Amino acid sequence: MNFSDKIKFQREQNHLTQKELAELVGVSQRAIAAYESSGTIARISTMRKLAHAYQIPYNQVHVKEESRI
């Protein structure tokens, strides 16, 4: 499962809208949409915030640095 799929899957599992997730993480709704659809990879600090928002271990959202765009 790639980063985009992980982010969207976890958001839907947590019954959050993109806007709600964006507010929890401190990014724009547009950023969440980009993470989910365009292959944009979040910064490490944002990945940590996503994991915290989803209440899952960081390694479940982490993407190796070499894979970042």
mmCIF file with all atom_site columns, N, CA and C in Angstrom:
data_model
loop_
_atom_site.group_PDB
_atom_site.id
_atom_site.type_symbol
_atom_site.label_atom_id
_atom_site.label_alt_id
_atom_site.label_comp_id
_atom_site.label_asym_id
_atom_site.label_entity_id
_atom_site.label_seq_id
_atom_site.pdbx_PDB_ins_code
_atom_site.Cartn_x
_atom_site.Cartn_y
_atom_site.Cartn_z
_atom_site.occupancy
_atom_site.B_iso_or_equiv
_atom_site.pdbx_formal_charge
_atom_site.auth_seq_id
_atom_site.auth_comp_id
_atom_site.auth_asym_id
_atom_site.auth_atom_id
_atom_site.pdbx_PDB_model_num
ATOM 1   N N  . MET A 1 1  ? 0.855   -1.171 0.000  1.00 0.00 ? 1  MET A N  1
ATOM 2   C CA . MET A 1 1  ? 0.000   0.000  0.000  1.00 0.00 ? 1  MET A CA 1
ATOM 3   C C  . MET A 1 1  ? 0.905   1.240  0.000  1.00 0.00 ? 1  MET A C  1
ATOM 4   N N  . ASN A 1 2  ? 0.669   2.148  -0.933 1.00 0.00 ? 2  ASN A N  1
ATOM 5   C CA . ASN A 1 2  ? 1.498   3.343  -0.995 1.00 0.00 ? 2  ASN A CA 1
ATOM 6   C C  . ASN A 1 2  ? 1.003   4.402  -0.002 1.00 0.00 ? 2  ASN A C  1
ATOM 7   N N  . PHE A 1 3  ? 1.755   5.488  0.092  1.00 0.00 ? 3  PHE A N  1
ATOM 8   C CA . PHE A 1 3  ? 1.440   6.540  1.050  1.00 0.00 ? 3  PHE A CA 1
ATOM 9   C C  . PHE A 1 3  ? 0.026   7.079  0.843  1.00 0.00 ? 3  PHE A C  1
ATOM 10  N N  . SER A 1 4  ? -0.333  7.384  -0.399 1.00 0.00 ? 4  SER A N  1
ATOM 11  C CA . SER A 1 4  ? -1.669  7.935  -0.693 1.00 0.00 ? 4  SER A CA 1
ATOM 12  C C  . SER A 1 4  ? -2.771  7.007  -0.201 1.00 0.00 ? 4  SER A C  1
ATOM 13  N N  . ASP A 1 5  ? -2.610  5.728  -0.484 1.00 0.00 ? 5  ASP A N  1
ATOM 14  C CA . ASP A 1 5  ? -3.620  4.741  -0.060 1.00 0.00 ? 5  ASP A CA 1
ATOM 15  C C  . ASP A 1 5  ? -3.702  4.643  1.460  1.00 0.00 ? 5  ASP A C  1
ATOM 16  N N  . LYS A 1 6  ? -2.538  4.670  2.131  1.00 0.00 ? 6  LYS A N  1
ATOM 17  C CA . LYS A 1 6  ? -2.515  4.579  3.591  1.00 0.00 ? 6  LYS A CA 1
ATOM 18  C C  . LYS A 1 6  ? -3.249  5.751  4.229  1.00 0.00 ? 6  LYS A C  1
ATOM 19  N N  . ILE A 1 7  ? -2.968  6.948  3.723  1.00 0.00 ? 7  ILE A N  1
ATOM 20  C CA . ILE A 1 7  ? -3.560  8.147  4.300  1.00 0.00 ? 7  ILE A CA 1
ATOM 21  C C  . ILE A 1 7  ? -5.080  8.138  4.129  1.00 0.00 ? 7  ILE A C  1
ATOM 22  N N  . LYS A 1 8  ? -5.524  7.825  2.933  1.00 0.00 ? 8  LYS A N  1
ATOM 23  C CA . LYS A 1 8  ? -6.963  7.814  2.673  1.00 0.00 ? 8  LYS A CA 1
ATOM 24  C C  . LYS A 1 8  ? -7.662  6.706  3.464  1.00 0.00 ? 8  LYS A C  1
ATOM 25  N N  . PHE A 1 9  ? -7.076  5.511  3.474  1.00 0.00 ? 9  PHE A N  1
ATOM 26  C CA . PHE A 1 9  ? -7.666  4.390  4.199  1.00 0.00 ? 9  PHE A CA 1
ATOM 27  C C  . PHE A 1 9  ? -7.841  4.735  5.675  1.00 0.00 ? 9  PHE A C  1
ATOM 28  N N  . GLN A 1 10 ? -6.782  5.259  6.296  1.00 0.00 ? 10 GLN A N  1
ATOM 29  C CA . GLN A 1 10 ? -6.856  5.586  7.718  1.00 0.00 ? 10 GLN A CA 1
ATOM 30  C C  . GLN A 1 10 ? -7.855  6.707  7.990  1.00 0.00 ? 10 GLN A C  1
ATOM 31  N N  . ARG A 1 11 ? -7.919  7.692  7.093  1.00 0.00 ? 11 ARG A N  1
ATOM 32  C CA . ARG A 1 11 ? -8.882  8.779  7.277  1.00 0.00 ? 11 ARG A CA 1
ATOM 33  C C  . ARG A 1 11 ? -10.309 8.236  7.253  1.00 0.00 ? 11 ARG A C  1
ATOM 34  N N  . GLU A 1 12 ? -10.577 7.378  6.284  1.00 0.00 ? 12 GLU A N  1
ATOM 35  C CA . GLU A 1 12 ? -11.921 6.793  6.182  1.00 0.00 ? 12 GLU A CA 1
ATOM 36  C C  . GLU A 1 12 ? -12.226 5.880  7.368  1.00 0.00 ? 12 GLU A C  1
ATOM 37  N N  . GLN A 1 13 ? -11.240 5.127  7.833  1.00 0.00 ? 13 GLN A N  1
ATOM 38  C CA . GLN A 1 13 ? -11.428 4.255  9.000  1.00 0.00 ? 13 GLN A CA 1
ATOM 39  C C  . GLN A 1 13 ? -11.779 5.067  10.245 1.00 0.00 ? 13 GLN A C  1
ATOM 40  N N  . ASN A 1 14 ? -11.255 6.287  10.307 1.00 0.00 ? 14 ASN A N  1
ATOM 41  C CA . ASN A 1 14 ? -11.495 7.160  11.453 1.00 0.00 ? 14 ASN A CA 1
ATOM 42  C C  . ASN A 1 14 ? -12.684 8.095  11.243 1.00 0.00 ? 14 ASN A C  1
ATOM 43  N N  . HIS A 1 15 ? -13.409 7.887  10.138 1.00 0.00 ? 15 HIS A N  1
ATOM 44  C CA . HIS A 1 15 ? -14.609 8.677  9.836  1.00 0.00 ? 15 HIS A CA 1
ATOM 45  C C  . HIS A 1 15 ? -14.342 10.183 9.870  1.00 0.00 ? 15 HIS A C  1
ATOM 46  N N  . LEU A 1 16 ? -13.231 10.575 9.229  1.00 0.00 ? 16 LEU A N  1
ATOM 47  C CA . LEU A 1 16 ? -12.856 11.984 9.158  1.00 0.00 ? 16 LEU A CA 1
ATOM 48  C C  . LEU A 1 16 ? -12.986 12.501 7.734  1.00 0.00 ? 16 LEU A C  1
ATOM 49  N N  . THR A 1 17 ? -13.354 13.753 7.605  1.00 0.00 ? 17 THR A N  1
ATOM 50  C CA . THR A 1 17 ? -13.297 14.402 6.295  1.00 0.00 ? 17 THR A CA 1
ATOM 51  C C  . THR A 1 17 ? -11.867 14.888 6.084  1.00 0.00 ? 17 THR A C  1
ATOM 52  N N  . GLN A 1 18 ? -11.551 15.248 4.862  1.00 0.00 ? 18 GLN A N  1
ATOM 53  C CA . GLN A 1 18 ? -10.228 15.814 4.608  1.00 0.00 ? 18 GLN A CA 1
ATOM 54  C C  . GLN A 1 18 ? -10.030 17.084 5.431  1.00 0.00 ? 18 GLN A C  1
ATOM 55  N N  . LYS A 1 19 ? -11.059 17.885 5.532  1.00 0.00 ? 19 LYS A N  1
ATOM 56  C CA . LYS A 1 19 ? -10.968 19.133 6.294  1.00 0.00 ? 19 LYS A CA 1
ATOM 57  C C  . LYS A 1 19 ? -10.710 18.863 7.769  1.00 0.00 ? 19 LYS A C  1
ATOM 58  N N  . GLU A 1 20 ? -11.421 17.903 8.342  1.00 0.00 ? 20 GLU A N  1
ATOM 59  C CA . GLU A 1 20 ? -11.234 17.567 9.754  1.00 0.00 ? 20 GLU A CA 1
ATOM 60  C C  . GLU A 1 20 ? -9.811  17.068 10.011 1.00 0.00 ? 20 GLU A C  1
ATOM 61  N N  . LEU A 1 21 ? -9.329  16.207 9.135  1.00 0.00 ? 21 LEU A N  1
ATOM 62  C CA . LEU A 1 21 ? -7.965  15.703 9.286  1.00 0.00 ? 21 LEU A CA 1
ATOM 63  C C  . LEU A 1 21 ? -6.953  16.833 9.157  1.00 0.00 ? 21 LEU A C  1
ATOM 64  N N  . ALA A 1 22 ? -7.169  17.698 8.195  1.00 0.00 ? 22 ALA A N  1
ATOM 65  C CA . ALA A 1 22 ? -6.265  18.832 7.993  1.00 0.00 ? 22 ALA A CA 1
ATOM 66  C C  . ALA A 1 22 ? -6.168  19.685 9.250  1.00 0.00 ? 22 ALA A C  1
ATOM 67  N N  . GLU A 1 23 ? -7.300  19.925 9.893  1.00 0.00 ? 23 GLU A N  1
ATOM 68  C CA . GLU A 1 23 ? -7.309  20.716 11.120 1.00 0.00 ? 23 GLU A CA 1
ATOM 69  C C  . GLU A 1 23 ? -6.561  20.010 12.249 1.00 0.00 ? 23 GLU A C  1
ATOM 70  N N  . LEU A 1 24 ? -6.717  18.702 12.351 1.00 0.00 ? 24 LEU A N  1
ATOM 71  C CA . LEU A 1 24 ? -6.011  17.936 13.384 1.00 0.00 ? 24 LEU A CA 1
ATOM 72  C C  . LEU A 1 24 ? -4.496  17.968 13.184 1.00 0.00 ? 24 LEU A C  1
ATOM 73  N N  . VAL A 1 25 ? -4.089  17.934 11.922 1.00 0.00 ? 25 VAL A N  1
ATOM 74  C CA . VAL A 1 25 ? -2.665  17.826 11.590 1.00 0.00 ? 25 VAL A CA 1
ATOM 75  C C  . VAL A 1 25 ? -1.999  19.195 11.437 1.00 0.00 ? 25 VAL A C  1
ATOM 76  N N  . GLY A 1 26 ? -2.796  20.213 11.155 1.00 0.00 ? 26 GLY A N  1
ATOM 77  C CA . GLY A 1 26 ? -2.229  21.546 10.985 1.00 0.00 ? 26 GLY A CA 1
ATOM 78  C C  . GLY A 1 26 ? -1.760  21.837 9.575  1.00 0.00 ? 26 GLY A C  1
ATOM 79  N N  . VAL A 1 27 ? -2.432  21.232 8.601  1.00 0.00 ? 27 VAL A N  1
ATOM 80  C CA . VAL A 1 27 ? -2.144  21.504 7.192  1.00 0.00 ? 27 VAL A CA 1
ATOM 81  C C  . VAL A 1 27 ? -3.461  21.894 6.518  1.00 0.00 ? 27 VAL A C  1
ATOM 82  N N  . SER A 1 28 ? -3.383  22.278 5.265  1.00 0.00 ? 28 SER A N  1
ATOM 83  C CA . SER A 1 28 ? -4.602  22.652 4.545  1.00 0.00 ? 28 SER A CA 1
ATOM 84  C C  . SER A 1 28 ? -5.337  21.406 4.043  1.00 0.00 ? 28 SER A C  1
ATOM 85  N N  . GLN A 1 29 ? -6.616  21.589 3.778  1.00 0.00 ? 29 GLN A N  1
ATOM 86  C CA . GLN A 1 29 ? -7.406  20.509 3.189  1.00 0.00 ? 29 GLN A CA 1
ATOM 87  C C  . GLN A 1 29 ? -6.824  20.155 1.832  1.00 0.00 ? 29 GLN A C  1
ATOM 88  N N  . ARG A 1 30 ? -6.319  21.140 1.145  1.00 0.00 ? 30 ARG A N  1
ATOM 89  C CA . ARG A 1 30 ? -5.698  20.925 -0.163 1.00 0.00 ? 30 ARG A CA 1
ATOM 90  C C  . ARG A 1 30 ? -4.473  19.997 -0.052 1.00 0.00 ? 30 ARG A C  1
ATOM 91  N N  . ALA A 1 31 ? -3.714  20.149 1.033  1.00 0.00 ? 31 ALA A N  1
ATOM 92  C CA . ALA A 1 31 ? -2.551  19.280 1.248  1.00 0.00 ? 31 ALA A CA 1
ATOM 93  C C  . ALA A 1 31 ? -2.996  17.835 1.442  1.00 0.00 ? 31 ALA A C  1
ATOM 94  N N  . ILE A 1 32 ? -4.045  17.630 2.247  1.00 0.00 ? 32 ILE A N  1
ATOM 95  C CA . ILE A 1 32 ? -4.558  16.267 2.462  1.00 0.00 ? 32 ILE A CA 1
ATOM 96  C C  . ILE A 1 32 ? -5.015  15.680 1.137  1.00 0.00 ? 32 ILE A C  1
ATOM 97  N N  . ALA A 1 33 ? -5.724  16.465 0.338  1.00 0.00 ? 33 ALA A N  1
ATOM 98  C CA . ALA A 1 33 ? -6.190  15.995 -0.969 1.00 0.00 ? 33 ALA A CA 1
ATOM 99  C C  . ALA A 1 33 ? -4.998  15.604 -1.841 1.00 0.00 ? 33 ALA A C  1
ATOM 100 N N  . ALA A 1 34 ? -3.943  16.384 -1.799 1.00 0.00 ? 34 ALA A N  1
ATOM 101 C CA . ALA A 1 34 ? -2.748  16.073 -2.596 1.00 0.00 ? 34 ALA A CA 1
ATOM 102 C C  . ALA A 1 34 ? -2.081  14.790 -2.103 1.00 0.00 ? 34 ALA A C  1
ATOM 103 N N  . TYR A 1 35 ? -2.012  14.606 -0.785 1.00 0.00 ? 35 TYR A N  1
ATOM 104 C CA . TYR A 1 35 ? -1.426  13.377 -0.244 1.00 0.00 ? 35 TYR A CA 1
ATOM 105 C C  . TYR A 1 35 ? -2.218  12.161 -0.704 1.00 0.00 ? 35 TYR A C  1
ATOM 106 N N  . GLU A 1 36 ? -3.530  12.302 -0.769 1.00 0.00 ? 36 GLU A N  1
ATOM 107 C CA . GLU A 1 36 ? -4.389  11.170 -1.110 1.00 0.00 ? 36 GLU A CA 1
ATOM 108 C C  . GLU A 1 36 ? -4.477  10.887 -2.605 1.00 0.00 ? 36 GLU A C  1
ATOM 109 N N  . SER A 1 37 ? -4.251  11.869 -3.436 1.00 0.00 ? 37 SER A N  1
ATOM 110 C CA . SER A 1 37 ? -4.533  11.648 -4.851 1.00 0.00 ? 37 SER A CA 1
ATOM 111 C C  . SER A 1 37 ? -3.384  11.894 -5.821 1.00 0.00 ? 37 SER A C  1
ATOM 112 N N  . SER A 1 38 ? -2.482  12.785 -5.502 1.00 0.00 ? 38 SER A N  1
ATOM 113 C CA . SER A 1 38 ? -1.486  13.148 -6.516 1.00 0.00 ? 38 SER A CA 1
ATOM 114 C C  . SER A 1 38 ? -0.118  12.531 -6.297 1.00 0.00 ? 38 SER A C  1
ATOM 115 N N  . GLY A 1 39 ? 0.008   11.722 -5.276 1.00 0.00 ? 39 GLY A N  1
ATOM 116 C CA . GLY A 1 39 ? 1.303   11.105 -5.026 1.00 0.00 ? 39 GLY A CA 1
ATOM 117 C C  . GLY A 1 39 ? 2.247   11.990 -4.241 1.00 0.00 ? 39 GLY A C  1
ATOM 118 N N  . THR A 1 40 ? 1.765   13.125 -3.775 1.00 0.00 ? 40 THR A N  1
ATOM 119 C CA . THR A 1 40 ? 2.579   14.007 -2.944 1.00 0.00 ? 40 THR A CA 1
ATOM 120 C C  . THR A 1 40 ? 2.840   13.306 -1.617 1.00 0.00 ? 40 THR A C  1
ATOM 121 N N  . ILE A 1 41 ? 4.088   13.315 -1.182 1.00 0.00 ? 41 ILE A N  1
ATOM 122 C CA . ILE A 1 41 ? 4.467   12.678 0.074  1.00 0.00 ? 41 ILE A CA 1
ATOM 123 C C  . ILE A 1 41 ? 4.665   13.758 1.128  1.00 0.00 ? 41 ILE A C  1
ATOM 124 N N  . ALA A 1 42 ? 4.092   13.544 2.285  1.00 0.00 ? 42 ALA A N  1
ATOM 125 C CA . ALA A 1 42 ? 4.202   14.508 3.385  1.00 0.00 ? 42 ALA A CA 1
ATOM 126 C C  . ALA A 1 42 ? 5.608   14.528 3.969  1.00 0.00 ? 42 ALA A C  1
ATOM 127 N N  . ARG A 1 43 ? 5.936   15.634 4.590  1.00 0.00 ? 43 ARG A N  1
ATOM 128 C CA . ARG A 1 43 ? 7.188   15.729 5.341  1.00 0.00 ? 43 ARG A CA 1
ATOM 129 C C  . ARG A 1 43 ? 7.132   14.765 6.521  1.00 0.00 ? 43 ARG A C  1
ATOM 130 N N  . ILE A 1 44 ? 8.301   14.410 7.014  1.00 0.00 ? 44 ILE A N  1
ATOM 131 C CA . ILE A 1 44 ? 8.388   13.489 8.149  1.00 0.00 ? 44 ILE A CA 1
ATOM 132 C C  . ILE A 1 44 ? 7.586   14.030 9.336  1.00 0.00 ? 44 ILE A C  1
ATOM 133 N N  . SER A 1 45 ? 7.709   15.322 9.615  1.00 0.00 ? 45 SER A N  1
ATOM 134 C CA . SER A 1 45 ? 6.985   15.906 10.746 1.00 0.00 ? 45 SER A CA 1
ATOM 135 C C  . SER A 1 45 ? 5.473   15.785 10.549 1.00 0.00 ? 45 SER A C  1
ATOM 136 N N  . THR A 1 46 ? 5.006   15.926 9.326  1.00 0.00 ? 46 THR A N  1
ATOM 137 C CA . THR A 1 46 ? 3.575   15.788 9.050  1.00 0.00 ? 46 THR A CA 1
ATOM 138 C C  . THR A 1 46 ? 3.154   14.332 9.154  1.00 0.00 ? 46 THR A C  1
ATOM 139 N N  . MET A 1 47 ? 4.012   13.412 8.731  1.00 0.00 ? 47 MET A N  1
ATOM 140 C CA . MET A 1 47 ? 3.697   11.994 8.876  1.00 0.00 ? 47 MET A CA 1
ATOM 141 C C  . MET A 1 47 ? 3.516   11.634 10.346 1.00 0.00 ? 47 MET A C  1
ATOM 142 N N  . ARG A 1 48 ? 4.352   12.208 11.196 1.00 0.00 ? 48 ARG A N  1
ATOM 143 C CA . ARG A 1 48 ? 4.222   11.954 12.638 1.00 0.00 ? 48 ARG A CA 1
ATOM 144 C C  . ARG A 1 48 ? 2.884   12.477 13.159 1.00 0.00 ? 48 ARG A C  1
ATOM 145 N N  . LYS A 1 49 ? 2.486   13.652 12.689 1.00 0.00 ? 49 LYS A N  1
ATOM 146 C CA . LYS A 1 49 ? 1.200   14.224 13.111 1.00 0.00 ? 49 LYS A CA 1
ATOM 147 C C  . LYS A 1 49 ? 0.038   13.388 12.591 1.00 0.00 ? 49 LYS A C  1
ATOM 148 N N  . LEU A 1 50 ? 0.167   12.871 11.378 1.00 0.00 ? 50 LEU A N  1
ATOM 149 C CA . LEU A 1 50 ? -0.871  11.996 10.830 1.00 0.00 ? 50 LEU A CA 1
ATOM 150 C C  . LEU A 1 50 ? -1.014  10.743 11.686 1.00 0.00 ? 50 LEU A C  1
ATOM 151 N N  . ALA A 1 51 ? 0.107   10.131 12.032 1.00 0.00 ? 51 ALA A N  1
ATOM 152 C CA . ALA A 1 51 ? 0.077   8.927  12.871 1.00 0.00 ? 51 ALA A CA 1
ATOM 153 C C  . ALA A 1 51 ? -0.583  9.233  14.211 1.00 0.00 ? 51 ALA A C  1
ATOM 154 N N  . HIS A 1 52 ? -0.241  10.372 14.788 1.00 0.00 ? 52 HIS A N  1
ATOM 155 C CA . HIS A 1 52 ? -0.839  10.760 16.071 1.00 0.00 ? 52 HIS A CA 1
ATOM 156 C C  . HIS A 1 52 ? -2.352  10.968 15.918 1.00 0.00 ? 52 HIS A C  1
ATOM 157 N N  . ALA A 1 53 ? -2.760  11.647 14.860 1.00 0.00 ? 53 ALA A N  1
ATOM 158 C CA . ALA A 1 53 ? -4.189  11.891 14.623 1.00 0.00 ? 53 ALA A CA 1
ATOM 159 C C  . ALA A 1 53 ? -4.952  10.580 14.450 1.00 0.00 ? 53 ALA A C  1
ATOM 160 N N  . TYR A 1 54 ? -4.318  9.614  13.783 1.00 0.00 ? 54 TYR A N  1
ATOM 161 C CA . TYR A 1 54 ? -4.953  8.314  13.557 1.00 0.00 ? 54 TYR A CA 1
ATOM 162 C C  . TYR A 1 54 ? -4.803  7.362  14.735 1.00 0.00 ? 54 TYR A C  1
ATOM 163 N N  . GLN A 1 55 ? -3.965  7.748  15.701 1.00 0.00 ? 55 GLN A N  1
ATOM 164 C CA . GLN A 1 55 ? -3.662  6.920  16.861 1.00 0.00 ? 55 GLN A CA 1
ATOM 165 C C  . GLN A 1 55 ? -3.099  5.561  16.437 1.00 0.00 ? 55 GLN A C  1
ATOM 166 N N  . ILE A 1 56 ? -2.139  5.631  15.523 1.00 0.00 ? 56 ILE A N  1
ATOM 167 C CA . ILE A 1 56 ? -1.441  4.433  15.049 1.00 0.00 ? 56 ILE A CA 1
ATOM 168 C C  . ILE A 1 56 ? 0.059   4.672  15.150 1.00 0.00 ? 56 ILE A C  1
ATOM 169 N N  . PRO A 1 57 ? 0.864   3.612  15.148 1.00 0.00 ? 57 PRO A N  1
ATOM 170 C CA . PRO A 1 57 ? 2.312   3.790  15.171 1.00 0.00 ? 57 PRO A CA 1
ATOM 171 C C  . PRO A 1 57 ? 2.798   4.529  13.919 1.00 0.00 ? 57 PRO A C  1
ATOM 172 N N  . TYR A 1 58 ? 3.810   5.349  14.124 1.00 0.00 ? 58 TYR A N  1
ATOM 173 C CA . TYR A 1 58 ? 4.395   6.140  13.041 1.00 0.00 ? 58 TYR A CA 1
ATOM 174 C C  . TYR A 1 58 ? 4.787   5.275  11.838 1.00 0.00 ? 58 TYR A C  1
ATOM 175 N N  . ASN A 1 59 ? 5.311   4.086  12.087 1.00 0.00 ? 59 ASN A N  1
ATOM 176 C CA . ASN A 1 59 ? 5.776   3.245  10.976 1.00 0.00 ? 59 ASN A CA 1
ATOM 177 C C  . ASN A 1 59 ? 4.654   2.787  10.059 1.00 0.00 ? 59 ASN A C  1
ATOM 178 N N  . GLN A 1 60 ? 3.405   2.964  10.469 1.00 0.00 ? 60 GLN A N  1
ATOM 179 C CA . GLN A 1 60 ? 2.281   2.600  9.597  1.00 0.00 ? 60 GLN A CA 1
ATOM 180 C C  . GLN A 1 60 ? 1.975   3.670  8.555  1.00 0.00 ? 60 GLN A C  1
ATOM 181 N N  . VAL A 1 61 ? 2.514   4.874  8.728  1.00 0.00 ? 61 VAL A N  1
ATOM 182 C CA . VAL A 1 61 ? 2.350   5.915  7.709  1.00 0.00 ? 61 VAL A CA 1
ATOM 183 C C  . VAL A 1 61 ? 3.676   6.333  7.089  1.00 0.00 ? 61 VAL A C  1
ATOM 184 N N  . HIS A 1 62 ? 4.759   5.949  7.724  1.00 0.00 ? 62 HIS A N  1
ATOM 185 C CA . HIS A 1 62 ? 6.090   6.372  7.265  1.00 0.00 ? 62 HIS A CA 1
ATOM 186 C C  . HIS A 1 62 ? 6.419   5.859  5.872  1.00 0.00 ? 62 HIS A C  1
ATOM 187 N N  . VAL A 1 63 ? 7.025   6.725  5.097  1.00 0.00 ? 63 VAL A N  1
ATOM 188 C CA . VAL A 1 63 ? 7.541   6.380  3.781  1.00 0.00 ? 63 VAL A CA 1
ATOM 189 C C  . VAL A 1 63 ? 9.019   6.685  3.801  1.00 0.00 ? 63 VAL A C  1
ATOM 190 N N  . LYS A 1 64 ? 9.846   5.770  3.317  1.00 0.00 ? 64 LYS A N  1
ATOM 191 C CA . LYS A 1 64 ? 11.284  5.965  3.338  1.00 0.00 ? 64 LYS A CA 1
ATOM 192 C C  . LYS A 1 64 ? 11.649  7.235  2.577  1.00 0.00 ? 64 LYS A C  1
ATOM 193 N N  . GLU A 1 65 ? 12.672  7.911  3.078  1.00 0.00 ? 65 GLU A N  1
ATOM 194 C CA . GLU A 1 65 ? 13.127  9.179  2.513  1.00 0.00 ? 65 GLU A CA 1
ATOM 195 C C  . GLU A 1 65 ? 13.414  9.065  1.013  1.00 0.00 ? 65 GLU A C  1
ATOM 196 N N  . GLU A 1 66 ? 13.985  7.945  0.564  1.00 0.00 ? 66 GLU A N  1
ATOM 197 C CA . GLU A 1 66 ? 14.305  7.775  -0.853 1.00 0.00 ? 66 GLU A CA 1
ATOM 198 C C  . GLU A 1 66 ? 13.051  7.804  -1.711 1.00 0.00 ? 66 GLU A C  1
ATOM 199 N N  . SER A 1 67 ? 11.905  7.473  -1.141 1.00 0.00 ? 67 SER A N  1
ATOM 200 C CA . SER A 1 67 ? 10.658  7.401  -1.888 1.00 0.00 ? 67 SER A CA 1
ATOM 201 C C  . SER A 1 67 ? 9.974   8.753  -2.012 1.00 0.00 ? 67 SER A C  1
ATOM 202 N N  . ARG A 1 68 ? 10.448  9.737  -1.258 1.00 0.00 ? 68 ARG A N  1
ATOM 203 C CA . ARG A 1 68 ? 9.796   11.037 -1.268 1.00 0.00 ? 68 ARG A CA 1
ATOM 204 C C  . ARG A 1 68 ? 10.016  11.740 -2.597 1.00 0.00 ? 68 ARG A C  1
ATOM 205 N N  . ILE A 1 69 ? 9.018   12.499 -3.014 1.00 0.00 ? 69 ILE A N  1
ATOM 206 C CA . ILE A 1 69 ? 9.097   13.251 -4.267 1.00 0.00 ? 69 ILE A CA 1
ATOM 207 C C  . ILE A 1 69 ? 9.760   14.573 -4.005 1.00 0.00 ? 69 ILE A C  1
#
